[in-house]
XYZ file of C-alpha atoms in Angstrom:
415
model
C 88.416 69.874 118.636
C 89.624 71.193 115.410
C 92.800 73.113 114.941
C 91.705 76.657 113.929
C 93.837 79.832 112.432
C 91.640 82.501 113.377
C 92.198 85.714 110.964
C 90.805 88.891 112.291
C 91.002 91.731 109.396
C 90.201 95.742 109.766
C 86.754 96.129 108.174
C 86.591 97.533 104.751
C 87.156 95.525 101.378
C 90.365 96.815 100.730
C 91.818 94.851 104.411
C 88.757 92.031 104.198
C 89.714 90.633 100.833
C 93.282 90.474 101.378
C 93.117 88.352 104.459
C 90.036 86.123 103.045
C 92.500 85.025 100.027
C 95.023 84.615 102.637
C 92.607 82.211 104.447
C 92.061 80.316 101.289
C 95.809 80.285 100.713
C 96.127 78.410 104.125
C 93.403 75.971 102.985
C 94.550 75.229 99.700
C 97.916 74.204 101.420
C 96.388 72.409 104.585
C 92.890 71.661 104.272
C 92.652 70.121 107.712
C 92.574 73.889 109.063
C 89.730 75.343 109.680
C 89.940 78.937 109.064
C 87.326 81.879 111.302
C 87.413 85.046 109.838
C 86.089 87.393 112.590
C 84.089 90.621 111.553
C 83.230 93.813 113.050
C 81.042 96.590 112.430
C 81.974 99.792 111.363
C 80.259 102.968 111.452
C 81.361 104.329 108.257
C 80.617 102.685 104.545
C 82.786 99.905 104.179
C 81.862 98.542 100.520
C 80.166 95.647 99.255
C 81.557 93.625 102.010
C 78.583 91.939 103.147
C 77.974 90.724 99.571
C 81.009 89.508 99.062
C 81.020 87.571 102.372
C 77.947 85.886 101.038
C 79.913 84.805 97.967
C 82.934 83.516 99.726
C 80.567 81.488 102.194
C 78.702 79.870 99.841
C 82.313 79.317 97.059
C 84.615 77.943 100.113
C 82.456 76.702 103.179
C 85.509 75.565 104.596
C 86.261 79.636 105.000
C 83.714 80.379 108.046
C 82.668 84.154 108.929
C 82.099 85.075 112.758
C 80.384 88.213 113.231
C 81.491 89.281 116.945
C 78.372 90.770 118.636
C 77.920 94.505 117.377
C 78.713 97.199 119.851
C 75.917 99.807 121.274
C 75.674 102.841 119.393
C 76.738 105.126 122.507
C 80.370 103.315 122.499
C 81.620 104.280 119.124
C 84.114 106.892 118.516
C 83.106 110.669 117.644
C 86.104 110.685 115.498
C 85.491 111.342 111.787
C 89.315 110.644 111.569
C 89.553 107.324 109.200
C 92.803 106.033 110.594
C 91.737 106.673 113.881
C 88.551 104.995 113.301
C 90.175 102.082 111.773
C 92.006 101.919 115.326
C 89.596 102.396 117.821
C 87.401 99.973 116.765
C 88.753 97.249 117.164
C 89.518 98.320 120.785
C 85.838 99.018 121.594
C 85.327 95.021 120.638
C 87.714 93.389 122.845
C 85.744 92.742 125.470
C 83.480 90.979 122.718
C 86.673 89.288 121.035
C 87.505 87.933 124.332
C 84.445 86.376 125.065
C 84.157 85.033 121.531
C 87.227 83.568 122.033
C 86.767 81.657 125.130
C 83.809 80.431 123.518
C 85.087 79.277 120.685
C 88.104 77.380 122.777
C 85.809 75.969 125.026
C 83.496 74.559 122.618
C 85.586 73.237 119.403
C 88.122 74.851 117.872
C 91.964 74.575 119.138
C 93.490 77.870 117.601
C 96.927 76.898 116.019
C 97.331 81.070 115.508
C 95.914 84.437 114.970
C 96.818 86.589 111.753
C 95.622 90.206 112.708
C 95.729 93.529 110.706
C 98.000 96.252 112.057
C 94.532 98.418 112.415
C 93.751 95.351 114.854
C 96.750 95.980 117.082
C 94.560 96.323 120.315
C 93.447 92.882 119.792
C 97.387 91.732 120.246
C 96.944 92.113 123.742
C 93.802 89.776 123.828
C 94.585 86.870 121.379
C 98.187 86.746 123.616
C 96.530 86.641 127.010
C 94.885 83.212 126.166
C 98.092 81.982 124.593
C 97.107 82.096 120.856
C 100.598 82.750 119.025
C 99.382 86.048 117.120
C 100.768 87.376 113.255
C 100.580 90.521 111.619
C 99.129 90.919 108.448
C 100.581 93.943 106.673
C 98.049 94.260 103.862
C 100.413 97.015 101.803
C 104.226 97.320 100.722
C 107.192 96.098 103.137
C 108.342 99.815 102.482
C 105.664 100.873 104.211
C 106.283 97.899 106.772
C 110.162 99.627 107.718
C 108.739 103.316 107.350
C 106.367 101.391 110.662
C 108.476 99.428 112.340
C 110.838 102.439 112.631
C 108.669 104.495 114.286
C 109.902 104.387 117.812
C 113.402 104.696 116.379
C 112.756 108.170 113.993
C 110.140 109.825 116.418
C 112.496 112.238 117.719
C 114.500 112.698 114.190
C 110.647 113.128 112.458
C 109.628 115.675 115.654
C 112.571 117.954 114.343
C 111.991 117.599 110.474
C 108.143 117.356 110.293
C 108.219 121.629 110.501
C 110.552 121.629 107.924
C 109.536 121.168 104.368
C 112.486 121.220 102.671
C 113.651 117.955 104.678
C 113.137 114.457 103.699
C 113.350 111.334 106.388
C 114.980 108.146 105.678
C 113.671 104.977 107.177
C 115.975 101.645 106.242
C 115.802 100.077 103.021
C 113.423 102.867 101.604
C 114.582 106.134 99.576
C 114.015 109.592 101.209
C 110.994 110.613 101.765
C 110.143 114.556 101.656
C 108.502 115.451 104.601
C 105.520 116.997 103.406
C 104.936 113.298 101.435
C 105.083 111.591 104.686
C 101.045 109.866 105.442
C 99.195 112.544 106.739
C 99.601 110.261 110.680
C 103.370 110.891 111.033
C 102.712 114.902 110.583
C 100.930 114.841 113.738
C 103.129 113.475 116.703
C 100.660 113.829 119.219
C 97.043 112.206 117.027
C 95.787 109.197 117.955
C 96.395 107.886 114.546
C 100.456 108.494 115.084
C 100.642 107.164 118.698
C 98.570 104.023 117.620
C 100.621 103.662 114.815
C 103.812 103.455 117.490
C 102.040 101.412 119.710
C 101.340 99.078 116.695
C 105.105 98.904 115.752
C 105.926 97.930 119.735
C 103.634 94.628 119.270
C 104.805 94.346 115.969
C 108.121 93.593 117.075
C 106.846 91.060 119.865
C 104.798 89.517 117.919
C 104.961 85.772 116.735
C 106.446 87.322 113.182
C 104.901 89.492 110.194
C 103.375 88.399 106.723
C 103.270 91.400 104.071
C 101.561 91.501 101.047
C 104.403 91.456 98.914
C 107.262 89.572 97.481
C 111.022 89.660 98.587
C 111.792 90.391 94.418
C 109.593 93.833 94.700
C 111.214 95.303 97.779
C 114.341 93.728 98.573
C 116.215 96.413 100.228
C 113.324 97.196 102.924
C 113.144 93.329 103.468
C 116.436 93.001 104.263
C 116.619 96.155 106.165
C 113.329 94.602 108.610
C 115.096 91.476 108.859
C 118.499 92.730 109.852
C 117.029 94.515 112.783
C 117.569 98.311 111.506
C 114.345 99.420 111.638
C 114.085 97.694 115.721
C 117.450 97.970 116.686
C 115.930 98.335 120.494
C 112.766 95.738 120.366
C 113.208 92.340 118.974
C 113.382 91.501 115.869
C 110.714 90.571 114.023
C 110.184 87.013 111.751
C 109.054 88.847 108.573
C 107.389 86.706 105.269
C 106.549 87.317 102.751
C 103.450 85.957 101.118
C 102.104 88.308 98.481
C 101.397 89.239 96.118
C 97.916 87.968 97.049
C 95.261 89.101 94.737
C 91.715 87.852 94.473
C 90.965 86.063 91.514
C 88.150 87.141 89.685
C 84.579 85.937 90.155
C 83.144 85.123 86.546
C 79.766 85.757 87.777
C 80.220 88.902 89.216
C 82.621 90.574 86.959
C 82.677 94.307 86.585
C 82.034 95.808 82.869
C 85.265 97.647 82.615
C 87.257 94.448 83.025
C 85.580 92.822 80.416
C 85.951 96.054 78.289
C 89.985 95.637 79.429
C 90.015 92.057 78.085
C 89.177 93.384 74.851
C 91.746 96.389 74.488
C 94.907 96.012 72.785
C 98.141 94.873 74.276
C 99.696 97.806 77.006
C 97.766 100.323 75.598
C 95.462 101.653 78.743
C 96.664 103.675 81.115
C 95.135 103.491 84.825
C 93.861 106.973 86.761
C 94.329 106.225 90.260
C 92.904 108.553 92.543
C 93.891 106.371 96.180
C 91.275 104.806 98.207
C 90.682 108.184 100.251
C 91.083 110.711 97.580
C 89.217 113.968 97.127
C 89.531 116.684 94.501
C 87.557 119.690 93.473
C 85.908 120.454 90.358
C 88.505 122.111 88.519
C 90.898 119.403 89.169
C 89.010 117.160 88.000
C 88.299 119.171 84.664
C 91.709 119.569 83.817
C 92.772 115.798 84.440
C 90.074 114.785 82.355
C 91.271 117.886 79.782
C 95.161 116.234 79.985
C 94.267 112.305 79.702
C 91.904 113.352 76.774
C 94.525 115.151 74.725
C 97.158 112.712 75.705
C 95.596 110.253 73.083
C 95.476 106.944 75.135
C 92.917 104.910 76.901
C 92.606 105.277 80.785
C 90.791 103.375 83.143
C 89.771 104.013 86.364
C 90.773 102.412 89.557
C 91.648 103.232 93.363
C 94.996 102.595 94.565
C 98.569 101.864 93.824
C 102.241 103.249 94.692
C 104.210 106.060 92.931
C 106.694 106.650 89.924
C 107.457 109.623 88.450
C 106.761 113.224 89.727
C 103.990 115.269 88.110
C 104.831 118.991 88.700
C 102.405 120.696 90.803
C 101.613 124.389 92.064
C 101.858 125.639 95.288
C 98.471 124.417 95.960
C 99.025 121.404 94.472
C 97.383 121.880 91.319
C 98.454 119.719 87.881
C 97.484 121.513 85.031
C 96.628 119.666 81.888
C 99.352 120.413 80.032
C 101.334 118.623 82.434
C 99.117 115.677 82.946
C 99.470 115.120 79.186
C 103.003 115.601 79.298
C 103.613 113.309 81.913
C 101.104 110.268 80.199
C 102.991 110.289 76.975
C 106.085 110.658 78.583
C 105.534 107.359 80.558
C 103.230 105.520 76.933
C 106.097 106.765 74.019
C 108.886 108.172 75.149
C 112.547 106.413 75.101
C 112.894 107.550 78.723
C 109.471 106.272 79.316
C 110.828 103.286 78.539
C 112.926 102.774 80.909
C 110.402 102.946 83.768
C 108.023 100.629 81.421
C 111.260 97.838 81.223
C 111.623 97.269 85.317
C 108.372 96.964 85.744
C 107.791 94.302 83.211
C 110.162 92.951 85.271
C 108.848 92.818 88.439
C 105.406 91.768 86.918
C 107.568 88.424 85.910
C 108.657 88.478 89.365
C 105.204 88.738 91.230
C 103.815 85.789 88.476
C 106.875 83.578 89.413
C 105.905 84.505 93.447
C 102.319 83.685 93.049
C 103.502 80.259 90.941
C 102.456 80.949 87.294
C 106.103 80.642 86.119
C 107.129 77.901 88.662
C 108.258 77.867 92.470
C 107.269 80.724 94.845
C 110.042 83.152 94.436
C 109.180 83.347 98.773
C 109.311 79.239 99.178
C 111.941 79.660 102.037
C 109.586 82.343 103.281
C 105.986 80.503 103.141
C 107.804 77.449 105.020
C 109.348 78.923 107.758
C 106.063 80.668 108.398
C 104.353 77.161 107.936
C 106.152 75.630 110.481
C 105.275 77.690 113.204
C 101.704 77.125 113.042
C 101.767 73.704 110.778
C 99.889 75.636 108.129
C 101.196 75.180 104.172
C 103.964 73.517 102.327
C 106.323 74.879 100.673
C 105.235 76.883 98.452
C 102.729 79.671 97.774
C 100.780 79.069 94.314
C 97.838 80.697 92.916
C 96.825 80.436 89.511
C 96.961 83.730 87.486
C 95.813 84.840 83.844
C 93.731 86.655 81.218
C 94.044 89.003 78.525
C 94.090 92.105 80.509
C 97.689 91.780 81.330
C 98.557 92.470 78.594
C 96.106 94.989 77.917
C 97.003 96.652 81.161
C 99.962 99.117 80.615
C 100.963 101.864 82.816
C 99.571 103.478 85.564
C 98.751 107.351 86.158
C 98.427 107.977 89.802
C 96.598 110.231 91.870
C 97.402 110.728 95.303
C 95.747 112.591 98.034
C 94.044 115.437 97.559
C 95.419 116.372 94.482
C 97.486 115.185 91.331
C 100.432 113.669 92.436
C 102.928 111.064 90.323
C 102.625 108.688 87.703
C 103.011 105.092 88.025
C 103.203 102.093 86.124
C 101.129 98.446 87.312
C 102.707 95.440 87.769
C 100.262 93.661 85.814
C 99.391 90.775 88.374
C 96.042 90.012 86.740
């Protein structure tokens, strides 16, 4: 029988590929593990993921894939909600998960623990029903983490603010958030995606403990707010660690062009358009972005998501005009005040290096440990070799958010 973490992420690349290098992670610490990655099928495009499980299968073998047996066409949700989709269907395989569990138990594998993502919440009940001590993974920011776990504290204070625009919500450890910024879920009390969401922060708090993809350095307040109960001061309190930042490293042989065209650029000079993973915008948006970064003089590359900065001033409807856009980019590349968004984040990229080992011990060693000795996982330490020219060719980052224009922002430079 071999002692098995079994890791069960939301399908799509952006949730695979942070729990994969997570599996590794355990591996590189423990290699006695084995690690089962279990996937699901989702009606909706996920990405290259099926590629890039090939890859990982055939680079770490000790990393094994199970695909649980696809569900019938005639069970999948009519939603053509994302978030609700990423929900439901996990809960349309449980009665697969279960029986590929029992399987697996009966025939080899002794699971140490489960790591699930928080789309896989309706899984919590089945992992914990045959005793398997169960994680979350929290694949994003621990700000995001409080603004979840606090759910079932704020509902009723977010039921009387959500109508109000000119309101903002605070959830511990994280500024105020303007209602109309809150994710698109919490602006509909009665979705699925909201009440799945509160379910999710129920188990959360029952749960063996939490790993988020970040490092205590980056969000310090919202840690400490999650670990001194606030944002559960009527559930238990969640073990939180944290782990991050976990990035993949980059596969030599499969290396997109525009990273080898970043290599090459000069030192902070490029600034990143981020539209978000889900973001839409119409023609004429898109004309005068490209219009703004143009005149704004410096090189932009493309990618899909990251967090927010400073505020890009918008219409009614949300529109950025050009003007502004260029404002805004060499505001953040050559301004003195610029510069003092630029600073802190040079910063925290020294931070996140340090917390993925490049500049010595895991700024989250105390973290990693306790973690490891609940399931007998890692050491001490999380490590992961990091480099490249492109940090330093990397500067700042121009974000996009939504469905229009919405703040600037600058990277952290991890790569």
């Amino acid at each position: 029988m071999e002692d098995t973490i079994i890791l069960y992420p939301s399908p799509g690349m952006g949730h695979l590929v942070p729990m994969v290098e997570l599996g590794k992670l355990i591996l590189t610490h423990n290699p006695s593990f084995s690690i089962i990655i279990l996937i699901t099928t989702a009606p909706f495009d996920t990405g290259s993921t099926s590629s890039y499980i090939k890859r990982v299968t055939v680079a770490t073998p000790s990393v094994h894939f199970h695909h649980l047996p696809t569900i019938s066409p005639h069970s999948t949700t009519s939603s053509d909600n994302f978030v609700e989709l990423a929900f439901e269907i996990p809960r349309l395989y449980n009665s697969n998960l279960h029986h590929s569990l029992q399987t697996m138990i009966s025939q080899k594998s002794r699971p140490k623990a489960s790591i699930i993502d928080m789309f896989c919440n309706s899984s919590f009940e089945v992992f914990t029903s045959l005793d398997i001590p169960t994680f979350y993974f929290c694949t994003s920011s621990a700000n995001s983490l409080s603004a979840l776990l606090s759910l079932p504290k704020a509902h009723q204070i977010i039921l009387e603010k959500i109508k109000d625009p000119n309101t903002s919500i605070e959830f511990p450890g994280v500024p105020p958030i303007p209602t109309p910024d809150l994710p698109e879920p919490f602006l509909d009390t009665e979705g699925i995606a909201y009440t799945s969401f509160f379910g999710t922060a129920i188990n959360m708090a029952k749960s063996a403990g939490i790993l988020t993809n970040t490092c205590h350095a980056f969000e310090p307040r919202a840690v400490k707010a999650i670990s001194d109960g606030l944002c559960t001061p009527n559930l238990p309190t969640p073990s939180v660690y944290c782990i991050g930042p976990i990035v993949a490293n980059s596969d030599e042989d499969h290396e997109h062009e525009c990273l080898r065209w970043l290599d090459s650029q000069p030192s902070r000079s490029v600034v990143f358009l981020c539209f978000g993973s889900m973001g839409l915008f119409k023609a004429e948006q898109l004309t005068e972005m490209a219009i703004g970064l143009e005149k704004s003089g410096h090189r932009v590359l493309l990618v899909e998501e990251m967090n927010v900065a400073l505020a890009l001033e918008q219409s009614e409807s949300r529109f950025v005009s050009a003007d502004e856009l260029e404002k805004r980019v060499r505001e953040l590349m050559d301004s003195v005040s610029g510069e003092g968004v630029r600073e802190p984040v040079r910063a925290m990229r020294d931070c996140a290096k340090a917390a993925r080992g490049v500049l010595g011990e895991s700024s989250d060693g105390d973290a990693v440990t306790g973690f490891s000795l609940l399931v007998g996982v890692c050491g001490s330490k999380v490590g992961v070799a990091v480099g490249g020219s492109r940090a330093e060719a990397v500067s700042w980052m121009l974000i996009c958010c939504g469905s229009a224009v919405g703040y600037i922002e600058c990277t952290l430079n991890l790569n």
